[in-house]
PDB file of C-alpha atoms in Angstrom:
ATOM      1  CA  MET P   1      18.883 -80.244  12.594  1.00 49.00           C
ATOM      2  CA  PRO P   2      22.044 -78.214  12.804  1.00 62.00           C
ATOM      3  CA  ASN P   3      21.388 -74.452  13.639  1.00 58.00           C
ATOM      4  CA  GLU P   4      17.574 -75.167  13.164  1.00 59.00           C
ATOM      5  CA  LEU P   5      15.157 -75.059  16.237  1.00 59.00           C
ATOM      6  CA  GLY P   6      13.872 -77.954  17.376  1.00 64.00           C
ATOM      7  CA  PRO P   7      10.099 -78.889  17.320  1.00 71.00           C
ATOM      8  CA  ILE P   8       9.659 -77.409  20.730  1.00 74.00           C
ATOM      9  CA  LYS P   9      11.418 -74.337  20.282  1.00 73.00           C
ATOM     10  CA  THR P  10      10.005 -73.551  17.196  1.00 72.00           C
ATOM     11  CA  PRO P  11       6.614 -72.452  18.719  1.00 78.00           C
ATOM     12  CA  LEU P  12       7.925 -70.641  21.640  1.00 76.00           C
ATOM     13  CA  ARG P  13      10.245 -68.606  18.791  1.00 70.00           C
ATOM     14  CA  ILE P  14       7.154 -67.694  16.895  1.00 73.00           C
ATOM     15  CA  ALA P  15       5.389 -66.606  20.155  1.00 76.00           C
ATOM     16  CA  ALA P  16       8.510 -64.429  20.928  1.00 72.00           C
ATOM     17  CA  ARG P  17       8.427 -62.751  17.552  1.00 67.00           C
ATOM     18  CA  LYS P  18       4.820 -62.315  18.068  1.00 71.00           C
ATOM     19  CA  LEU P  19       5.412 -60.286  21.360  1.00 71.00           C
ATOM     20  CA  SER P  20       8.150 -58.536  19.679  1.00 66.00           C
ATOM     21  CA  LYS P  21       5.981 -57.225  16.882  1.00 63.00           C
ATOM     22  CA  LEU P  22       3.357 -56.026  19.682  1.00 65.00           C
ATOM     23  CA  ILE P  23       6.167 -53.991  21.317  1.00 61.00           C
ATOM     24  CA  ARG P  24       7.999 -52.922  18.052  1.00 55.00           C
ATOM     25  CA  ALA P  25      11.059 -54.674  19.011  1.00 53.00           C
ATOM     26  CA  ARG P  26      11.399 -56.584  15.785  1.00 54.00           C
ATOM     27  CA  ARG P  27       9.974 -55.507  12.230  1.00 58.00           C
ATOM     28  CA  PRO P  28       9.878 -58.570  10.096  1.00 61.00           C
ATOM     29  CA  MET P  29       9.240 -58.136   6.282  1.00 68.00           C
ATOM     30  CA  ARG P  30       5.405 -57.224   6.115  1.00 74.00           C
ATOM     31  CA  PHE P  31       4.696 -58.667   2.642  1.00 80.00           C
ATOM     32  CA  PRO P  32       7.709 -61.024   1.517  1.00 83.00           C
ATOM     33  CA  THR P  33       7.575 -61.857  -1.937  1.00 86.00           C
ATOM     34  CA  TYR P  34       8.542 -65.376  -1.421  1.00 87.00           C
ATOM     35  CA  PRO P  35       6.282 -67.937  -0.954  1.00 89.00           C
ATOM     36  CA  GLN P  36       4.788 -68.858   2.619  1.00 88.00           C
ATOM     37  CA  HIS P  37       6.279 -72.262   2.580  1.00 90.00           C
ATOM     38  CA  VAL P  38       9.768 -70.111   2.345  1.00 91.00           C
ATOM     39  CA  VAL P  39       8.401 -68.126   5.162  1.00 86.00           C
ATOM     40  CA  GLU P  40       7.575 -71.061   7.290  1.00 85.00           C
ATOM     41  CA  ARG P  41      11.384 -72.351   6.488  1.00 86.00           C
ATOM     42  CA  ILE P  42      12.884 -69.411   7.664  1.00 84.00           C
ATOM     43  CA  GLU P  43      11.092 -69.380  10.915  1.00 79.00           C
ATOM     44  CA  LYS P  44      12.638 -72.763  11.540  1.00 80.00           C
ATOM     45  CA  TYR P  45      16.263 -71.196  11.603  1.00 76.00           C
ATOM     46  CA  HIS P  46      18.162 -68.966  14.112  1.00 71.00           C
ATOM     47  CA  ASP P  47      18.674 -65.844  12.181  1.00 80.00           C
ATOM     48  CA  ASP P  48      15.653 -64.682   9.964  1.00 81.00           C
ATOM     49  CA  VAL P  49      17.175 -61.731   8.603  1.00 85.00           C
ATOM     50  CA  ARG P  50      19.820 -63.602   7.069  1.00 90.00           C
ATOM     51  CA  TYR P  51      17.679 -66.236   5.680  1.00 92.00           C
ATOM     52  CA  SER P  52      15.226 -63.856   4.403  1.00 92.00           C
ATOM     53  CA  THR P  53      17.866 -62.060   2.472  1.00 94.00           C
ATOM     54  CA  ILE P  54      19.303 -65.634   0.871  1.00 96.00           C
ATOM     55  CA  ALA P  55      15.576 -66.264  -0.206  1.00 96.00           C
ATOM     56  CA  LEU P  56      15.329 -62.891  -1.873  1.00 95.00           C
ATOM     57  CA  ALA P  57      18.274 -63.170  -3.379  1.00 97.00           C
ATOM     58  CA  ILE P  58      17.855 -66.605  -4.724  1.00 97.00           C
ATOM     59  CA  GLN P  59      14.329 -65.820  -5.601  1.00 96.00           C
ATOM     60  CA  ARG P  60      15.783 -62.913  -8.343  1.00 96.00           C
ATOM     61  CA  LEU P  61      18.175 -65.403  -9.462  1.00 97.00           C
ATOM     62  CA  GLU P  62      15.638 -67.978 -10.363  1.00 97.00           C
ATOM     63  CA  GLU P  63      13.235 -65.405 -11.783  1.00 96.00           C
ATOM     64  CA  GLN P  64      15.576 -63.996 -13.787  1.00 96.00           C
ATOM     65  CA  ARG P  65      16.951 -67.258 -14.997  1.00 97.00           C
ATOM     66  CA  ILE P  66      20.547 -66.006 -14.187  1.00 98.00           C
ATOM     67  CA  GLU P  67      22.940 -69.012 -14.850  1.00 98.00           C
ATOM     68  CA  GLY P  68      25.676 -70.063 -12.788  1.00 98.00           C
ATOM     69  CA  ALA P  69      26.571 -72.559 -10.015  1.00 98.00           C
ATOM     70  CA  PHE P  70      26.341 -71.768  -6.156  1.00 98.00           C
ATOM     71  CA  ALA P  71      28.822 -71.939  -3.664  1.00 98.00           C
ATOM     72  CA  GLU P  72      28.890 -71.908   0.257  1.00 98.00           C
ATOM     73  CA  ILE P  73      32.630 -71.601   1.827  1.00 96.00           C
ATOM     74  CA  GLY P  74      32.329 -72.489   5.323  1.00 92.00           C
ATOM     75  CA  VAL P  75      29.608 -74.782   5.542  1.00 94.00           C
ATOM     76  CA  TYR P  76      30.255 -75.889   9.216  1.00 90.00           C
ATOM     77  CA  GLN P  77      27.203 -78.358  10.063  1.00 91.00           C
ATOM     78  CA  GLY P  78      25.036 -77.426   6.795  1.00 93.00           C
ATOM     79  CA  ALA P  79      22.188 -75.598   7.931  1.00 92.00           C
ATOM     80  CA  THR P  80      22.466 -72.689   5.856  1.00 95.00           C
ATOM     81  CA  SER P  81      23.677 -75.384   3.023  1.00 97.00           C
ATOM     82  CA  SER P  82      20.225 -76.901   3.509  1.00 96.00           C
ATOM     83  CA  PHE P  83      18.359 -73.828   3.262  1.00 96.00           C
ATOM     84  CA  ILE P  84      20.011 -72.710  -0.175  1.00 97.00           C
ATOM     85  CA  HIS P  85      19.879 -75.743  -1.609  1.00 97.00           C
ATOM     86  CA  GLN P  86      16.046 -76.090  -1.003  1.00 96.00           C
ATOM     87  CA  GLN P  87      15.636 -72.898  -2.528  1.00 96.00           C
ATOM     88  CA  ALA P  88      17.445 -73.882  -5.558  1.00 97.00           C
ATOM     89  CA  PRO P  89      17.633 -77.587  -5.771  1.00 97.00           C
ATOM     90  CA  ALA P  90      18.440 -77.763  -9.627  1.00 97.00           C
ATOM     91  CA  ARG P  91      21.723 -75.601  -9.256  1.00 98.00           C
ATOM     92  CA  HIS P  92      24.894 -77.167  -8.916  1.00 98.00           C
ATOM     93  CA  PHE P  93      25.732 -76.461  -5.528  1.00 98.00           C
ATOM     94  CA  TYR P  94      29.675 -76.539  -4.274  1.00 98.00           C
ATOM     95  CA  LEU P  95      30.277 -76.606  -0.595  1.00 98.00           C
ATOM     96  CA  PHE P  96      33.876 -75.738   0.549  1.00 97.00           C
ATOM     97  CA  ASP P  97      34.992 -76.603   4.343  1.00 93.00           C
ATOM     98  CA  THR P  98      37.740 -78.323   5.755  1.00 89.00           C
ATOM     99  CA  PHE P  99      35.317 -79.991   7.957  1.00 88.00           C
ATOM    100  CA  GLU P 100      38.028 -79.968  10.764  1.00 82.00           C
ATOM    101  CA  GLY P 101      37.753 -76.298  12.204  1.00 69.00           C
ATOM    102  CA  PHE P 102      40.346 -73.442  11.543  1.00 63.00           C
ATOM    103  CA  PRO P 103      43.511 -74.495  10.085  1.00 64.00           C
ATOM    104  CA  LYS P 104      46.470 -73.668  12.296  1.00 62.00           C
ATOM    105  CA  ASP P 105      48.179 -71.862   9.671  1.00 62.00           C
ATOM    106  CA  ASP P 106      45.680 -69.083   9.386  1.00 59.00           C
ATOM    107  CA  LEU P 107      44.895 -68.497  13.234  1.00 51.00           C
ATOM    108  CA  GLU P 108      47.011 -65.484  14.944  1.00 60.00           C
ATOM    109  CA  ILE P 109      46.479 -67.577  18.383  1.00 57.00           C
ATOM    110  CA  GLN P 110      47.534 -70.637  19.527  1.00 64.00           C
ATOM    111  CA  GLU P 111      44.310 -72.790  19.346  1.00 66.00           C
ATOM    112  CA  ASP P 112      40.617 -72.116  18.080  1.00 59.00           C
ATOM    113  CA  GLY P 113      38.446 -75.280  19.016  1.00 60.00           C
ATOM    114  CA  ARG P 114      35.493 -73.814  17.228  1.00 60.00           C
ATOM    115  CA  PHE P 115      33.769 -75.435  14.184  1.00 60.00           C
ATOM    116  CA  LYS P 116      35.325 -78.759  14.877  1.00 67.00           C
ATOM    117  CA  ASP P 117      32.002 -80.614  15.579  1.00 71.00           C
ATOM    118  CA  THR P 118      31.366 -81.592  11.919  1.00 82.00           C
ATOM    119  CA  SER P 119      32.296 -83.642   9.225  1.00 88.00           C
ATOM    120  CA  GLN P 120      31.355 -84.239   5.533  1.00 92.00           C
ATOM    121  CA  GLU P 121      29.871 -87.171   6.126  1.00 95.00           C
ATOM    122  CA  SER P 122      27.305 -85.597   8.707  1.00 94.00           C
ATOM    123  CA  VAL P 123      26.579 -82.716   6.558  1.00 95.00           C
ATOM    124  CA  ALA P 124      26.034 -85.052   3.480  1.00 96.00           C
ATOM    125  CA  ARG P 125      23.688 -87.069   5.572  1.00 96.00           C
ATOM    126  CA  PHE P 126      21.997 -84.006   6.928  1.00 94.00           C
ATOM    127  CA  LEU P 127      21.320 -82.583   3.313  1.00 96.00           C
ATOM    128  CA  GLY P 128      20.454 -85.931   1.631  1.00 94.00           C
ATOM    129  CA  SER P 129      21.403 -87.373  -1.574  1.00 91.00           C
ATOM    130  CA  SER P 130      21.282 -85.069  -4.608  1.00 94.00           C
ATOM    131  CA  GLU P 131      23.593 -85.224  -7.981  1.00 96.00           C
ATOM    132  CA  ASN P 132      23.782 -81.219  -7.676  1.00 97.00           C
ATOM    133  CA  LEU P 133      25.545 -81.125  -4.478  1.00 98.00           C
ATOM    134  CA  GLU P 134      29.546 -81.315  -4.543  1.00 98.00           C
ATOM    135  CA  PHE P 135      31.997 -81.272  -1.474  1.00 98.00           C
ATOM    136  CA  ARG P 136      35.237 -79.686  -1.750  1.00 97.00           C
ATOM    137  CA  LYS P 137      36.854 -80.806   1.720  1.00 96.00           C
ATOM    138  CA  GLY P 138      40.143 -79.131   2.333  1.00 92.00           C
ATOM    139  CA  TYR P 139      42.072 -75.778   2.356  1.00 90.00           C
ATOM    140  CA  PHE P 140      41.083 -73.071   0.161  1.00 90.00           C
ATOM    141  CA  PRO P 141      42.066 -72.334  -2.893  1.00 92.00           C
ATOM    142  CA  GLN P 142      43.373 -75.858  -3.297  1.00 94.00           C
ATOM    143  CA  THR P 143      39.734 -77.148  -2.924  1.00 96.00           C
ATOM    144  CA  ALA P 144      39.051 -74.717  -5.949  1.00 97.00           C
ATOM    145  CA  ILE P 145      41.624 -76.373  -8.436  1.00 97.00           C
ATOM    146  CA  GLY P 146      39.456 -77.457 -11.203  1.00 98.00           C
ATOM    147  CA  LEU P 147      36.730 -74.686 -11.228  1.00 98.00           C
ATOM    148  CA  GLU P 148      38.664 -71.947 -12.883  1.00 97.00           C
ATOM    149  CA  GLU P 149      36.398 -71.940 -15.888  1.00 98.00           C
ATOM    150  CA  GLU P 150      33.135 -72.218 -13.714  1.00 98.00           C
ATOM    151  CA  LYS P 151      30.926 -69.327 -13.587  1.00 98.00           C
ATOM    152  CA  PHE P 152      28.614 -68.324 -10.437  1.00 98.00           C
ATOM    153  CA  ALA P 153      25.618 -66.984  -9.696  1.00 98.00           C
ATOM    154  CA  PHE P 154      25.459 -67.194  -5.927  1.00 98.00           C
ATOM    155  CA  VAL P 155      28.213 -67.496  -3.447  1.00 98.00           C
ATOM    156  CA  MET P 156      27.794 -67.324   0.437  1.00 97.00           C
ATOM    157  CA  LEU P 157      31.067 -66.673   2.200  1.00 94.00           C
ATOM    158  CA  ASP P 158      31.323 -67.711   5.783  1.00 88.00           C
ATOM    159  CA  VAL P 159      34.428 -67.773   7.332  1.00 86.00           C
ATOM    160  CA  ASP P 160      36.244 -65.814  10.049  1.00 73.00           C
ATOM    161  CA  LEU P 161      39.664 -65.357   9.165  1.00 73.00           C
ATOM    162  CA  TYR P 162      41.507 -62.673   6.880  1.00 81.00           C
ATOM    163  CA  ARG P 163      43.693 -64.567   4.722  1.00 82.00           C
ATOM    164  CA  PRO P 164      41.074 -67.079   3.633  1.00 83.00           C
ATOM    165  CA  ALA P 165      38.692 -64.655   3.106  1.00 89.00           C
ATOM    166  CA  LEU P 166      40.955 -62.457   0.784  1.00 94.00           C
ATOM    167  CA  GLU P 167      41.731 -65.838  -1.214  1.00 93.00           C
ATOM    168  CA  ILE P 168      37.888 -66.368  -1.465  1.00 95.00           C
ATOM    169  CA  PHE P 169      37.292 -63.120  -2.622  1.00 96.00           C
ATOM    170  CA  GLN P 170      40.255 -63.092  -5.291  1.00 97.00           C
ATOM    171  CA  PHE P 171      38.876 -66.619  -6.787  1.00 98.00           C
ATOM    172  CA  PHE P 172      35.149 -65.997  -6.995  1.00 98.00           C
ATOM    173  CA  TYR P 173      34.964 -62.131  -7.944  1.00 97.00           C
ATOM    174  CA  PRO P 174      35.944 -62.570 -11.402  1.00 98.00           C
ATOM    175  CA  ARG P 175      33.936 -65.624 -11.663  1.00 98.00           C
ATOM    176  CA  MET P 176      30.548 -64.152 -10.741  1.00 98.00           C
ATOM    177  CA  VAL P 177      28.225 -63.894 -13.657  1.00 96.00           C
ATOM    178  CA  ARG P 178      27.186 -60.085 -14.434  1.00 86.00           C
TER     179      ARG P 178
END
């Protein structure tokens, strides 16, 4: 499970969170509006603020029946993709990534070996089979060709470089439902 806490670490993380509440180091949402099973799912991930925010956003989109596809740019090993897809499995969900790390043309330094320990195949196995998942492997914006008429309700941008981020904003912003 990429970026999820293992079965041993999950109880330790929950205990640490309870201790941090006692000393007021962490103040989680007291009355989340999403169901208990989502609260429990969030506890399994490494960043509860991020996943709580995603859960609230998707909950609102679903409750208000806001149409549009979902997209994640910067899938890496698929942990966030899995969470998003579990929150709204009926949505068409585009997954954009090189699955090879950073493109050398986008780097300001010689080499950056991060994010190479993944593949489209391993992410597909992790996410499981679903007709609503569509992988777009390669470099953005080339991987968006054919989606010019698509409308998006939710876009998760997780890239670390300026030029790709700018191209992503330029592509998706006019295609967001309003």
